[in-house]
mmCIF file of C-alpha atoms in Angstrom:
data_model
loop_
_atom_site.group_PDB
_atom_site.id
_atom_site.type_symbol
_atom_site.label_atom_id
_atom_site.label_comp_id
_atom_site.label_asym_id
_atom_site.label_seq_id
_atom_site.Cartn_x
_atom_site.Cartn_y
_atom_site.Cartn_z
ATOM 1 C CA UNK A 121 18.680 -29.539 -31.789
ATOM 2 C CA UNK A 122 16.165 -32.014 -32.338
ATOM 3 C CA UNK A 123 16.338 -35.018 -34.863
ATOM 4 C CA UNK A 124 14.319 -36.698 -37.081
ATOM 5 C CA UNK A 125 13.967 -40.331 -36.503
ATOM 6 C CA UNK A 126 16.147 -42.184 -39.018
ATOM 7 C CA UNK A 127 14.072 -45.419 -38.379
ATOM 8 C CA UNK A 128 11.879 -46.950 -40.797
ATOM 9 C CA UNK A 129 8.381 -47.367 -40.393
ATOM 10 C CA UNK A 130 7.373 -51.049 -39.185
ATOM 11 C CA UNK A 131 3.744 -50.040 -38.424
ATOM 12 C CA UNK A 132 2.355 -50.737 -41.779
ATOM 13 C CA UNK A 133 3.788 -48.127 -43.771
ATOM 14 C CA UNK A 134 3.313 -47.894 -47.259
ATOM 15 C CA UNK A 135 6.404 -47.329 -50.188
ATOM 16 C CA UNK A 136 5.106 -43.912 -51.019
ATOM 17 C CA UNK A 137 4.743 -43.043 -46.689
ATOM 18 C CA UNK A 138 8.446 -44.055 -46.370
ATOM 19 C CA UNK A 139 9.219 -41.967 -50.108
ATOM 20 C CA UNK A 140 7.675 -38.941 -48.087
ATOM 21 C CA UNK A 141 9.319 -39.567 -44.228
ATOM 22 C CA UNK A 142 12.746 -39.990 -45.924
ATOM 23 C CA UNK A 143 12.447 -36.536 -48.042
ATOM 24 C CA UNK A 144 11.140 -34.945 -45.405
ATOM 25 C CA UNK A 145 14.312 -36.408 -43.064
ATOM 26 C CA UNK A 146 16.779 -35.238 -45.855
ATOM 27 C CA UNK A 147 14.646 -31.527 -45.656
ATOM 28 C CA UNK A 148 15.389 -31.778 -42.130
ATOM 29 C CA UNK A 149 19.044 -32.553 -42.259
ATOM 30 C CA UNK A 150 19.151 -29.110 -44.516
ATOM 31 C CA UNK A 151 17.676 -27.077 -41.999
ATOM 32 C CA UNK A 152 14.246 -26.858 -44.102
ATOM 33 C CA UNK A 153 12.396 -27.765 -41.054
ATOM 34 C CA UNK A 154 9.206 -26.149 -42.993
ATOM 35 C CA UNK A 155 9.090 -28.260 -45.999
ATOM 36 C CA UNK A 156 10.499 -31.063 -43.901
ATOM 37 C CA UNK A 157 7.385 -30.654 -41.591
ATOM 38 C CA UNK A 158 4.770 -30.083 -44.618
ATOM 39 C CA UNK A 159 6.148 -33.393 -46.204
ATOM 40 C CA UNK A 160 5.525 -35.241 -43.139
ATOM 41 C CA UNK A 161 2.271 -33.959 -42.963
ATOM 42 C CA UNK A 162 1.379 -35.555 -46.575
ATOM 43 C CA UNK A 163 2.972 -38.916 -44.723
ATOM 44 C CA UNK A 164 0.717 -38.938 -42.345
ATOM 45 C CA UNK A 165 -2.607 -38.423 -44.186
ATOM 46 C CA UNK A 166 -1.557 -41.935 -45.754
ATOM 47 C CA UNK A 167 -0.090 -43.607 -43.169
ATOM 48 C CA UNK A 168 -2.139 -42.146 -39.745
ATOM 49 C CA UNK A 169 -0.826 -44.879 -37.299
ATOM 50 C CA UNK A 170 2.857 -44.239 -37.879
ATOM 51 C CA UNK A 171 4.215 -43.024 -34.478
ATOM 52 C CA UNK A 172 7.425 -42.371 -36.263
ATOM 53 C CA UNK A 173 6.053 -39.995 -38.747
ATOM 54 C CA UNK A 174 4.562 -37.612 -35.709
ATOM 55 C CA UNK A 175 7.317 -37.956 -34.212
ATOM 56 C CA UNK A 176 9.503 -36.278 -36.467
ATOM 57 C CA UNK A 177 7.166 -33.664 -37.736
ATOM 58 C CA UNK A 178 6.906 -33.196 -33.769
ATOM 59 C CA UNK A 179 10.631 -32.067 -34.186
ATOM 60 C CA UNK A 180 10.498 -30.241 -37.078
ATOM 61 C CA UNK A 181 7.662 -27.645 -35.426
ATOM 62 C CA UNK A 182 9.881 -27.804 -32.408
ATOM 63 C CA UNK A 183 12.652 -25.908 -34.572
ATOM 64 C CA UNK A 184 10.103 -24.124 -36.263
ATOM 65 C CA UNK A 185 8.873 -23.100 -31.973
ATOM 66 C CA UNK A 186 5.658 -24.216 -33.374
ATOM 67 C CA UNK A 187 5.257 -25.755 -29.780
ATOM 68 C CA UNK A 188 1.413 -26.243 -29.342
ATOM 69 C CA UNK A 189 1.593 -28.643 -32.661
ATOM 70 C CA UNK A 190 5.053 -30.223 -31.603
ATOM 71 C CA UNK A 191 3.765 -30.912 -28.126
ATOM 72 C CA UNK A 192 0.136 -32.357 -29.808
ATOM 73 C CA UNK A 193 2.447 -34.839 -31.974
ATOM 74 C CA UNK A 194 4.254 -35.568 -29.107
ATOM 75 C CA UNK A 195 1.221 -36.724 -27.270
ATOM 76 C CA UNK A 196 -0.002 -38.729 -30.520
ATOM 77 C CA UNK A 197 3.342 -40.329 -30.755
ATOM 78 C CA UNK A 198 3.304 -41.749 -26.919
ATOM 79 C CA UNK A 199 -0.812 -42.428 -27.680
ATOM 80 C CA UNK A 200 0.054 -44.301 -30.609
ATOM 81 C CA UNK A 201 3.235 -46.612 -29.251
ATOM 82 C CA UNK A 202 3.468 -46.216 -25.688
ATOM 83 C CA UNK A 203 6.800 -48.117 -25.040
ATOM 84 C CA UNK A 204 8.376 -45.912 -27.378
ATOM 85 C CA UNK A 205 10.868 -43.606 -25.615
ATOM 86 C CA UNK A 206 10.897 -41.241 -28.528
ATOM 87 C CA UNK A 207 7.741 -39.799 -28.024
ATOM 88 C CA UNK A 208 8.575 -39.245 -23.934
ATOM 89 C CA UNK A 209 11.404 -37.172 -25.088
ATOM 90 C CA UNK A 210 9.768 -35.263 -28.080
ATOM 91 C CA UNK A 211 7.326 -34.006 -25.420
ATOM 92 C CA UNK A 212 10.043 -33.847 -22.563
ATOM 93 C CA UNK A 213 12.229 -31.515 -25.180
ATOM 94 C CA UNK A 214 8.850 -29.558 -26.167
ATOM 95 C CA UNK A 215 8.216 -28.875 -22.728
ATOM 96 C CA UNK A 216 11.525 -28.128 -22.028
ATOM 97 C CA UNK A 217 11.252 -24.545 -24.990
ATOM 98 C CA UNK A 218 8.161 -23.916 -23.327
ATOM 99 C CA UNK A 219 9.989 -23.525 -19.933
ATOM 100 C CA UNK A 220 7.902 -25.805 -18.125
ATOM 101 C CA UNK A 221 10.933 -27.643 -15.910
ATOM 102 C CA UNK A 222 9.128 -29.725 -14.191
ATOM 103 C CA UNK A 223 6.783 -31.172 -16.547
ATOM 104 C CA UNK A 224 9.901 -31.759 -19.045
ATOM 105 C CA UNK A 225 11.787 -33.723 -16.665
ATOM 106 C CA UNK A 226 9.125 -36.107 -15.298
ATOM 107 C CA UNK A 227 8.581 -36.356 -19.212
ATOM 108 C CA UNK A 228 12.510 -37.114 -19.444
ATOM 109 C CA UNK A 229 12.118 -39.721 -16.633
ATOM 110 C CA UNK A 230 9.954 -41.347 -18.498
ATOM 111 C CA UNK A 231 12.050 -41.662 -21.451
ATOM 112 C CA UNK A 232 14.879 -43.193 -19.170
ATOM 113 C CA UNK A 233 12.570 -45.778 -18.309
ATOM 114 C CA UNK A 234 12.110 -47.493 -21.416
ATOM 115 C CA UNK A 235 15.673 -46.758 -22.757
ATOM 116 C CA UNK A 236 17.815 -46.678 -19.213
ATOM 117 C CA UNK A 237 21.412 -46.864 -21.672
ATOM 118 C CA UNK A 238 20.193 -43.339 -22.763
ATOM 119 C CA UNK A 239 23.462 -40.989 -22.318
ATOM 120 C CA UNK A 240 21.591 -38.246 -24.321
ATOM 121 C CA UNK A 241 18.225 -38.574 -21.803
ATOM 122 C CA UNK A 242 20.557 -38.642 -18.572
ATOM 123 C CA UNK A 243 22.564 -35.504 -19.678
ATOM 124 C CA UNK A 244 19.255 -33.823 -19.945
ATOM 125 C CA UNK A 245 17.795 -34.842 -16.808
ATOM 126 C CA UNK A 246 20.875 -33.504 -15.365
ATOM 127 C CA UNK A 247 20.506 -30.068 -16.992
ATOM 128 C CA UNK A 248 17.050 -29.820 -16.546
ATOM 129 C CA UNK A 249 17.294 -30.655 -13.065
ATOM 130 C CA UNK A 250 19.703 -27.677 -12.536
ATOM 131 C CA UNK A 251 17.501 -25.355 -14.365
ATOM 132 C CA UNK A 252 13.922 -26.577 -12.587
ATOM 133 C CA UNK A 253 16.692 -25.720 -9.172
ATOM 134 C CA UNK A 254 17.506 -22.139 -10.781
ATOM 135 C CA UNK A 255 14.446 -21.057 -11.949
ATOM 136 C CA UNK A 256 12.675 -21.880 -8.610
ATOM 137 C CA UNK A 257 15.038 -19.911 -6.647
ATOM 138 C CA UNK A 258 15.053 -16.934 -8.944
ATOM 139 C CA UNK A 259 11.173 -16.703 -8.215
ATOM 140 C CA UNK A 260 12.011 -16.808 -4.894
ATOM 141 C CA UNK A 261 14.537 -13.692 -5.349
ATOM 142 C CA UNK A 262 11.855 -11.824 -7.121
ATOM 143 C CA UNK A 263 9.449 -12.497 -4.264
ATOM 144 C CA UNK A 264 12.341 -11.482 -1.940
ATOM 145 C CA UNK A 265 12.052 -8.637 -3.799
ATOM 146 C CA UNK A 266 8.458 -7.846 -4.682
ATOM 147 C CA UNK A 267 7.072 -8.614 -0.980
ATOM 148 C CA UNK A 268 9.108 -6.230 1.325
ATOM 149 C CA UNK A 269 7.056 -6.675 4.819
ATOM 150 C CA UNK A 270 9.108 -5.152 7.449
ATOM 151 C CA UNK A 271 6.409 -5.555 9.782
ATOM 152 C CA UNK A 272 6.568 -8.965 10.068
ATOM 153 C CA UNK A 273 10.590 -8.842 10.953
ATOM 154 C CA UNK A 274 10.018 -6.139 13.432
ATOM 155 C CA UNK A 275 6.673 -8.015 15.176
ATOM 156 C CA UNK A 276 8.745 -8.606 18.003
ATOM 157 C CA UNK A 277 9.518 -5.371 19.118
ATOM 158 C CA UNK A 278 5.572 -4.119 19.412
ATOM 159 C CA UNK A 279 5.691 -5.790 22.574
ATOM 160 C CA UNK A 280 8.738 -4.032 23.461
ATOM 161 C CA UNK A 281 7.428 -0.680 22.439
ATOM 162 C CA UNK A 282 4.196 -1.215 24.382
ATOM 163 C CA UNK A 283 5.861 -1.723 27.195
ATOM 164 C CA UNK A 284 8.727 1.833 26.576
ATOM 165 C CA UNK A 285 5.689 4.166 25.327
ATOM 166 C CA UNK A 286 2.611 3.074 26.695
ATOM 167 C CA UNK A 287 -0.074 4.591 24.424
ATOM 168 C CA UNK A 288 -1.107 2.849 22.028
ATOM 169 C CA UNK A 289 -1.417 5.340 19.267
ATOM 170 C CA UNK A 290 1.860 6.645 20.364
ATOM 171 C CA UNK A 291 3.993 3.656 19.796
ATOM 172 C CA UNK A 292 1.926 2.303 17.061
ATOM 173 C CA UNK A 293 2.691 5.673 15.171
ATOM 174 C CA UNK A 294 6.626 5.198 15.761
ATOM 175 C CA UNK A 295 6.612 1.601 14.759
ATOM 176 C CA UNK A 296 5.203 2.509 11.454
ATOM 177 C CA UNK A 297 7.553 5.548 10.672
ATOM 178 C CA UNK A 298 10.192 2.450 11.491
ATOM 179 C CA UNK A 299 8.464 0.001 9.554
ATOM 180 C CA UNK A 300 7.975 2.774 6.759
ATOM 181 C CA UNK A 301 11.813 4.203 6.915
ATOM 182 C CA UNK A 302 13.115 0.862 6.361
ATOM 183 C CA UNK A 303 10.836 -0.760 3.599
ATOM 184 C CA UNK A 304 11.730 2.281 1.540
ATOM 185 C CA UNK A 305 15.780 1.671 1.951
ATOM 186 C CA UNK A 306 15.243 -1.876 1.479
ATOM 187 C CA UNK A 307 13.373 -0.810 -2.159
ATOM 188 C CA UNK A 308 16.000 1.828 -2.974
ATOM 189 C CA UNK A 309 18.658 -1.246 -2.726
ATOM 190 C CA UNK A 310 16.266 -3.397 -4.576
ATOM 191 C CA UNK A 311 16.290 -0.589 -7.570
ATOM 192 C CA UNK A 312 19.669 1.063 -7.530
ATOM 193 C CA UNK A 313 21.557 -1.058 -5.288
ATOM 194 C CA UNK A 314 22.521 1.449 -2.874
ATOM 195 C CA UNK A 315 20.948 3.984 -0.142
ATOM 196 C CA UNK A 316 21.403 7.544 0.798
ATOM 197 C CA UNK A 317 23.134 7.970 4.084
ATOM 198 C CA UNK A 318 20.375 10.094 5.726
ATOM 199 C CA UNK A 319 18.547 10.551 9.006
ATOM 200 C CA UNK A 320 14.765 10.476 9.078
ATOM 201 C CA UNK A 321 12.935 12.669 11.614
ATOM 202 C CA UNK A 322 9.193 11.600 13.318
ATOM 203 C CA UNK A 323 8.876 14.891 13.817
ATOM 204 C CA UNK A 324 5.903 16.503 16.510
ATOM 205 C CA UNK A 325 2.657 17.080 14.341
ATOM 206 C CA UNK A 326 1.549 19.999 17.000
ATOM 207 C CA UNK A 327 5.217 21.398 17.938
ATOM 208 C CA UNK A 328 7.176 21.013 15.110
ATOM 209 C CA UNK A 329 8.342 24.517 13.120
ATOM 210 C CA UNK A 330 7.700 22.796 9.695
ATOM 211 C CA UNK A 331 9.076 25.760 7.625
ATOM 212 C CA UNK A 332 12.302 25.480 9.097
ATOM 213 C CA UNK A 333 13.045 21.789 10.008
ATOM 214 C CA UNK A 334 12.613 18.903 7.785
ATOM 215 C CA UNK A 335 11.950 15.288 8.363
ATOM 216 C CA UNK A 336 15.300 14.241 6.377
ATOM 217 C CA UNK A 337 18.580 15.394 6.846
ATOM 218 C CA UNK A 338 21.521 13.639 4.520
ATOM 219 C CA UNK A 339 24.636 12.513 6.605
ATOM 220 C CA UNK A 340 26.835 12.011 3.653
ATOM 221 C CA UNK A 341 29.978 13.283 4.791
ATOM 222 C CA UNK A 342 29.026 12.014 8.349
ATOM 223 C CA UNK A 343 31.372 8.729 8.866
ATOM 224 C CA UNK A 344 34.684 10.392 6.748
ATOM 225 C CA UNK A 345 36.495 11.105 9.624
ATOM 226 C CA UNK A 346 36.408 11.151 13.540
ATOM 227 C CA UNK A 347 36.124 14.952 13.300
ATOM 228 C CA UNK A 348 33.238 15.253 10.741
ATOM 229 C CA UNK A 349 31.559 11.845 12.605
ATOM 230 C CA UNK A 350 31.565 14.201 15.545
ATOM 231 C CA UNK A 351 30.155 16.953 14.205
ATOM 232 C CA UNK A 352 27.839 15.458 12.580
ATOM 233 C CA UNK A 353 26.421 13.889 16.012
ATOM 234 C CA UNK A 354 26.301 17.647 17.833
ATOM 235 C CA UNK A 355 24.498 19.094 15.049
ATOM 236 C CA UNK A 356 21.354 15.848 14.551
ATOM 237 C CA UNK A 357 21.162 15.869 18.173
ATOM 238 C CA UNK A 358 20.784 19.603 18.574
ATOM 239 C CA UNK A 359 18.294 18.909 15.497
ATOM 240 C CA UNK A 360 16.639 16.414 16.990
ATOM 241 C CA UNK A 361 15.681 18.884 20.556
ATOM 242 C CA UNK A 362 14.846 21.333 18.488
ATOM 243 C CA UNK A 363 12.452 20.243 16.217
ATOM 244 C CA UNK A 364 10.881 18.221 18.662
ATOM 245 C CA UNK A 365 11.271 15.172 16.975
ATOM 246 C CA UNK A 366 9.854 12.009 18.416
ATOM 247 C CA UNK A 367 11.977 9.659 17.077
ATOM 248 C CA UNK A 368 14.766 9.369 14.647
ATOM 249 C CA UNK A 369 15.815 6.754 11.844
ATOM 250 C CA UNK A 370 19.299 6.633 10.233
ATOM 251 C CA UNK A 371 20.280 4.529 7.223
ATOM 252 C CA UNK A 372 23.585 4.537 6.089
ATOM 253 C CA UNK A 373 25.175 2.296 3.643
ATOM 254 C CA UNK A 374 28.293 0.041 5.235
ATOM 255 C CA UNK A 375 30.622 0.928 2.177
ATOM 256 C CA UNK A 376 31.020 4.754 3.345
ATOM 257 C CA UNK A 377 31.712 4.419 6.241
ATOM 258 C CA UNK A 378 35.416 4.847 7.347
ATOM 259 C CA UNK A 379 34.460 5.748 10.811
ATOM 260 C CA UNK A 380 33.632 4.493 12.669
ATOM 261 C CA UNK A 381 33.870 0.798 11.340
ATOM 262 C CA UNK A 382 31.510 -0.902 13.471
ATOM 263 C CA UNK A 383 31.933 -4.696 12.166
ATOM 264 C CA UNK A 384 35.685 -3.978 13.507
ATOM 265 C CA UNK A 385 36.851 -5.590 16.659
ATOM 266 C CA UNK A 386 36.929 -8.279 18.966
ATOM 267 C CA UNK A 387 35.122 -9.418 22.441
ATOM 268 C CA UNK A 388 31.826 -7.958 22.289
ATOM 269 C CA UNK A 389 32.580 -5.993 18.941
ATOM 270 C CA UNK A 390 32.839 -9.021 17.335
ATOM 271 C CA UNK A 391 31.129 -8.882 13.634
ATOM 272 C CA UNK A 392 29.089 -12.167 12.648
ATOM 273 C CA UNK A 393 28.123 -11.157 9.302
ATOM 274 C CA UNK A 394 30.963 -11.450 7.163
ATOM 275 C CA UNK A 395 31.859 -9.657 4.522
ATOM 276 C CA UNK A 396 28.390 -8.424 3.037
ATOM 277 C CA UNK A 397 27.356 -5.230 1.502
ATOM 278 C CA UNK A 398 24.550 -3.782 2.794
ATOM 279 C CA UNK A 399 23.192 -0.921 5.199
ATOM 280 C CA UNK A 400 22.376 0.127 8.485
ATOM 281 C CA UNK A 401 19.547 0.936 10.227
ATOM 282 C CA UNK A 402 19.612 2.764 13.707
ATOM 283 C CA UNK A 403 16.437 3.720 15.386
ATOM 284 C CA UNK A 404 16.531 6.207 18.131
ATOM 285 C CA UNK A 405 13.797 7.547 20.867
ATOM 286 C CA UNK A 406 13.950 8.926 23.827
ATOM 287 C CA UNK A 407 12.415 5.560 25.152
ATOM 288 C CA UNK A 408 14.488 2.917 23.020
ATOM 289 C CA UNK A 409 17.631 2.381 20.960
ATOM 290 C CA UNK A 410 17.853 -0.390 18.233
ATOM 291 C CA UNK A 411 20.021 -1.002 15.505
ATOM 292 C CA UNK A 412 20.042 -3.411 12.596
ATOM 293 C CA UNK A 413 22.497 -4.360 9.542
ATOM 294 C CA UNK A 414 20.539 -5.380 6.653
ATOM 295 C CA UNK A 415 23.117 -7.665 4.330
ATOM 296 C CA UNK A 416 22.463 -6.887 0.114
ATOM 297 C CA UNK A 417 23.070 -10.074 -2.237
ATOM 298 C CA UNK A 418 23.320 -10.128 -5.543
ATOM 299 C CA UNK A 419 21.971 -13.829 -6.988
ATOM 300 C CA UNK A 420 19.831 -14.831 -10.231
ATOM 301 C CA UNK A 421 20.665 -11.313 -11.406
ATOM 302 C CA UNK A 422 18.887 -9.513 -9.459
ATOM 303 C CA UNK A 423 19.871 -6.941 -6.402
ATOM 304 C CA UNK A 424 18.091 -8.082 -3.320
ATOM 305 C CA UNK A 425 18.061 -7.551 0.862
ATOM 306 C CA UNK A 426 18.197 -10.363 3.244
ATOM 307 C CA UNK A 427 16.292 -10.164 6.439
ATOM 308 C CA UNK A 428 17.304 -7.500 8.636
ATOM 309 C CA UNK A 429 19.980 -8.799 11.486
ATOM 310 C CA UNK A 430 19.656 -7.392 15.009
ATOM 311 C CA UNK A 431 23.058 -5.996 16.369
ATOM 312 C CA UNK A 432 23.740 -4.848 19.726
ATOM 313 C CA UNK A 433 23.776 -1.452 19.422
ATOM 314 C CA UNK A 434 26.118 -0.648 22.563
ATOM 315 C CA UNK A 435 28.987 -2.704 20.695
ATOM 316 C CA UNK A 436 27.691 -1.513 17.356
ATOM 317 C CA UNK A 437 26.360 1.428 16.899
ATOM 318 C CA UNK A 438 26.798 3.947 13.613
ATOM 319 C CA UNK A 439 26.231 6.978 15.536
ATOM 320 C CA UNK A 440 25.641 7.843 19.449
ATOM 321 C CA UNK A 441 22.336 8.245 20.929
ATOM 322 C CA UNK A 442 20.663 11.182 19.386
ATOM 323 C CA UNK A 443 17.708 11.973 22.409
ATOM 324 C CA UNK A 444 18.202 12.400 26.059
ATOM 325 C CA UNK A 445 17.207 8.824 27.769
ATOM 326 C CA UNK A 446 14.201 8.469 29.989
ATOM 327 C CA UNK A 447 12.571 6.094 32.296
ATOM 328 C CA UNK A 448 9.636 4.230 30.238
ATOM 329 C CA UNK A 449 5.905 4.834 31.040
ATOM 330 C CA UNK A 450 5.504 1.437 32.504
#
């Protein structure tokens, strides 16, 4: 909590200035930080060049979170004795409540300067320092969060997909139901912290039966067992023919899965992500295969996804392929 300065006034103040500081200082010992500030007030109408006077009423508004008029007597208190470290940390501390980090600690610095013995000043910079670090990384989490652009990860594989479906409004189309499928599991972790294990369909605008097959099926029960992992596989690829889908997404959270446990294994299986929650993605075509783990943290308080991380999806994958293969257009 901030003081008032216990030092008398050298800069020509008068017997009744100093009566007025020193009741206002014993108001501010008490806790009456708004008499405490109105009697300094009356000091300075008769004593206007007493850097100690706005000093302290810059303290008592600061308790008050008056912070506009602490921060202005601040500023008169440096204008009015420069070399003064007081008035460096009256503002630093002002700045500080008004959550301006940076500001506060060059203000801080400052302060050091002219009083480099200052245990009180150092501790601060210290603190400040740590909360200027914290503050600028949980903007950076929140713009994790707020600015989900899975096209730019996935730029790389247009090329790819040019080259596998040849048409440009054909591939175009499936790298935006990709692009689309994921950004919305990457927002459903962002908001709830979890996904829903399902399988998204790019289903045939002209063939499709839309009555009778959707473009999401849920796989929750899908990676329980060997048996129901199997079944599950005959009945989306069966789905998959029959609807006429073009291509397929699956997302699936890691922490369902008991089978199969694709970060198991050695050699080629090996897993390089550690111990991370987060969620699959597996995209399947005719054409191409691809499959991604995208890790969840959990920093600043806030839920957020880490950039998606390319696996090899003949060590890896969650399920097996879901389309007959075919030779590319190329």
């Amino acid at each position: 909590m901030a003081e008032a300065e216990k030092v008398s006034g050298k800069v020509g103040a008068g017997e009744e200035g100093l009566s007025l500081k020193d009741k206002g200082n014993e108001f501010f010992k008490a806790g009456n930080y708004l008499k405490a500030a109105a009697l300094y007030t009356q000091a300075i109408k008769q004593d206007p060049s007493n850097p100690t006077l706005y000093s302290n009423q810059a303290a008592a508004f600061l308790n008050l979170v008056k912070l506009n008029k602490a921060l202005a007597d601040a500023e008169t208190t440096i204008t009015l004795n420069p070399q003064w470290e007081t008035g460096y940390f009256r503002k630093a501390c002002v700045l500080e409540a008004m959550e301006q980090y940076d500001d506060a600690l060059a203000a801080f610095q400052t302060a050091l300067q002219y009083n480099p013995q200052s245990t009180e000043v150092s501790r601060k910079i210290e603190r400040l320092s740590q909360l200027a670090k914290d503050k600028k990384r949980a903007q950076e989490v929140q713009n994790l969060r707020s600015n989900v652009d899975m096209a730019k990860n996935l730029e790389p594989l247009k090329s790819e997909m040019s080259e596998k479906y040849g048409a440009e409004d054909s591939w175009r189309e499936i790298f935006s139901f990709l692009v689309e499928t994921m950004e919305t599991a990457v927002k459903s972790w962002h908001e709830t912290s979890k996904v829903d294990p399902r399988v998204y369909f790019l289903l045939d605008k002209e063939k499709t039966e839309t009555d009778k097959y959707a473009s999401v099926v849920n796989i929750d029960k899908a990676f329980e067992s060997p048996h129901t992992h199997g079944s599950c596989f005959s009945f989306l690829r069966q789905y998959a023919e029959d609807s006429f889908s073009r291509a397929a997404c699956l997302i699936t959270p890691k922490s369902i899965i008991s089978y199969p446990q694709v970060w198991k294994g050695q050699g080629s299986r090996k897993w390089k992500h550690g111990q991370h929650d987060g969620f699959f993605v597996q995209f399947e075509s005719p054409s191409l295969r691809k499959l991604w783990f995208i890790p969840g943290s959990y920093e600043k308080g806030q839920t957020f996804c880490r950039d998606p991380k390319s696996l090899d999806i003949s060590a890896h994958e969650v399920l097996p392929c879901l389309f007959k293969q075919k030779l590319s257009n190329s």
